[in-house]
PDB file of C-alpha atoms in Angstrom:
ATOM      1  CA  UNK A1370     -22.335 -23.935 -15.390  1.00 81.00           C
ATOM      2  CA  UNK A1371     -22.647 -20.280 -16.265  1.00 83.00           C
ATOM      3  CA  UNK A1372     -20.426 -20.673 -19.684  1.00 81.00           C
ATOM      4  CA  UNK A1373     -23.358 -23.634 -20.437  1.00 86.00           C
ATOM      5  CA  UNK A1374     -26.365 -21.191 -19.928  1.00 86.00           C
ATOM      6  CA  UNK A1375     -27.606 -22.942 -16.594  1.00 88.00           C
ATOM      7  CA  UNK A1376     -27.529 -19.792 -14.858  1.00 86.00           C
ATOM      8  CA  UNK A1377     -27.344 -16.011 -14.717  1.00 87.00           C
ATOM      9  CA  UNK A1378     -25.062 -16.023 -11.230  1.00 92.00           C
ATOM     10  CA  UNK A1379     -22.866 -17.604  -9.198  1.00 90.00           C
ATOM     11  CA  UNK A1380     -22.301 -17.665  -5.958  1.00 92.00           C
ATOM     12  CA  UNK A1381     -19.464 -19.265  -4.059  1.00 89.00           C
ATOM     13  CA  UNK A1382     -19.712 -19.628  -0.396  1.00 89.00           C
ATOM     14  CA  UNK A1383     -17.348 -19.822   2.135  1.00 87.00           C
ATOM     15  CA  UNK A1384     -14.312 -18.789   0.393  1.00 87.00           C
ATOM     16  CA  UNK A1385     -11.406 -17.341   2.804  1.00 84.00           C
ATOM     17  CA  UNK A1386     -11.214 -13.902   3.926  1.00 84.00           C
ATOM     18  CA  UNK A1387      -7.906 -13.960   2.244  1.00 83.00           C
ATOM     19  CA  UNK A1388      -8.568 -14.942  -1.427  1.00 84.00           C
ATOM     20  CA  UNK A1389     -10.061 -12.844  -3.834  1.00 82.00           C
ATOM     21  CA  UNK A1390     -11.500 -13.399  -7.395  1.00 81.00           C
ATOM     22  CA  UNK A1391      -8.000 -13.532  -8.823  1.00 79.00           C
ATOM     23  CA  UNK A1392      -7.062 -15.908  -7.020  1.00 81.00           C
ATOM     24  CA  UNK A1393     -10.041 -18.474  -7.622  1.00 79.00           C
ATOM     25  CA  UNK A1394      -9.791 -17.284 -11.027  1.00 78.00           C
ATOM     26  CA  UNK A1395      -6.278 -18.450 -11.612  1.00 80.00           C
ATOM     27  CA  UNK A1396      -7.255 -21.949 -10.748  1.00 78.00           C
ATOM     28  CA  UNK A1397      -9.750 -21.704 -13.236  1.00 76.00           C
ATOM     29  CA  UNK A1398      -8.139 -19.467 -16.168  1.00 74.00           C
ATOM     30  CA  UNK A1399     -11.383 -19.872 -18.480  1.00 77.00           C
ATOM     31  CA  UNK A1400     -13.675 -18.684 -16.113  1.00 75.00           C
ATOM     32  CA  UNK A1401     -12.117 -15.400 -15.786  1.00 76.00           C
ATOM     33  CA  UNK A1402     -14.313 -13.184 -17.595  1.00 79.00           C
ATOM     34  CA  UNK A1403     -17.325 -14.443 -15.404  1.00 83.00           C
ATOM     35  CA  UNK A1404     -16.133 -12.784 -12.413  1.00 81.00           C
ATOM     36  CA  UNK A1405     -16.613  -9.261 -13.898  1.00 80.00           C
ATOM     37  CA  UNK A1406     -20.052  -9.947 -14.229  1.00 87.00           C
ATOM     38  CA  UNK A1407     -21.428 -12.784 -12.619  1.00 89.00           C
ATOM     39  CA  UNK A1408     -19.738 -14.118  -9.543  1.00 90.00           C
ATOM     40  CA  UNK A1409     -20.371 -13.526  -6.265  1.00 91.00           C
ATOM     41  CA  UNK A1410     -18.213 -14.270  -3.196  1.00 90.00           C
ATOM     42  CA  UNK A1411     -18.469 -14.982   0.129  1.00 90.00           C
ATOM     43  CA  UNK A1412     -16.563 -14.638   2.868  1.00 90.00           C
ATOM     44  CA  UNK A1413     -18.868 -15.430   6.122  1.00 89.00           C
ATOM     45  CA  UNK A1414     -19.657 -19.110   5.755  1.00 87.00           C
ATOM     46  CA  UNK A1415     -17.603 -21.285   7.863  1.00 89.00           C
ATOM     47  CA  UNK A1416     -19.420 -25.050   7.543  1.00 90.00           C
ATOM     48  CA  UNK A1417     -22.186 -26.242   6.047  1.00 88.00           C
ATOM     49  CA  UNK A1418     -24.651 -24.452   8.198  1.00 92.00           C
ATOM     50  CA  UNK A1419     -23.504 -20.665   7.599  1.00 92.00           C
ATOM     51  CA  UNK A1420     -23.149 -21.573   3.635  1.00 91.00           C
ATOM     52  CA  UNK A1421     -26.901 -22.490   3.578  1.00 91.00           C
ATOM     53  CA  UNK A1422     -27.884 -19.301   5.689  1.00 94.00           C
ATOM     54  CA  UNK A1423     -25.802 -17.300   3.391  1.00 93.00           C
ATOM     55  CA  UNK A1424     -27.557 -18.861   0.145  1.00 94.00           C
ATOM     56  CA  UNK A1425     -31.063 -18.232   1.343  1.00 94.00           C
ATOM     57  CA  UNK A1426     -29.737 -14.608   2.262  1.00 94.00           C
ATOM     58  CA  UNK A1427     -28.218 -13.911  -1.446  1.00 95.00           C
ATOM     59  CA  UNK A1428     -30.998 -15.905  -3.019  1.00 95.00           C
ATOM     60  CA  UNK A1429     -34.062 -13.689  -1.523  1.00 95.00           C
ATOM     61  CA  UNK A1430     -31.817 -10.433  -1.867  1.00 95.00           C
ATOM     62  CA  UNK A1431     -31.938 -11.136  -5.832  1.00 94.00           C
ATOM     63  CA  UNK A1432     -35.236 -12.379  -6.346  1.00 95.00           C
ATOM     64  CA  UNK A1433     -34.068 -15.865  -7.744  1.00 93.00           C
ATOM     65  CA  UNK A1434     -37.243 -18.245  -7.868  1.00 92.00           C
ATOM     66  CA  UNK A1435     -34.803 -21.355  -8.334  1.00 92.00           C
ATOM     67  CA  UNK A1436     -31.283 -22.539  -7.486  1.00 91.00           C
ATOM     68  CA  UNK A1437     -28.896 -25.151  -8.495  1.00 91.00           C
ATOM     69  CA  UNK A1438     -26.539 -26.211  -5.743  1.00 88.00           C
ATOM     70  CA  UNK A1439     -23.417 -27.634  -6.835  1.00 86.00           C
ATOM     71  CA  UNK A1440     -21.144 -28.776  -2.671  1.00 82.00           C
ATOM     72  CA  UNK A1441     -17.500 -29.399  -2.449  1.00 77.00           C
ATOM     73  CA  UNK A1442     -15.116 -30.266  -0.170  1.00 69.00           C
TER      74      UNK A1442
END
């Protein structure tokens, strides 16, 4: 989504404690060069409740007015 210009950042939520960028990155070899700049991870979601709390949290901390929100299992 952020190679097609629908946003400036990208957060993924509730990725474990033990991965890194690298590691998502791999399973994703294009996207590389997006986590330098544009990718944001996080580690403290744990279910669907926590990931929402931790959206609203990074969303007001950068000032976004709107949001895409793309779920997984």
């Amino acid at each position: 989504m952020l190679a097609a210009g629908y946003g400036k950042r990208l957060l993924i939520s509730g990725v474990h404690r033990m991965s890194d960028a690298r590691d998502i990155a791999r399973s994703v070899p294009e996207s590389r060069d997006w986590f330098g700049c544009c990718v944001d991870l996080d580690r403290s979601a744990v279910d669907t409740r926590s990931n929402a709390a931790e959206t609203r949290r990074w969303v007001h901390e950068r000032g976004f007015r709107s949001l895409i929100v793309v779920t997984s299992n």
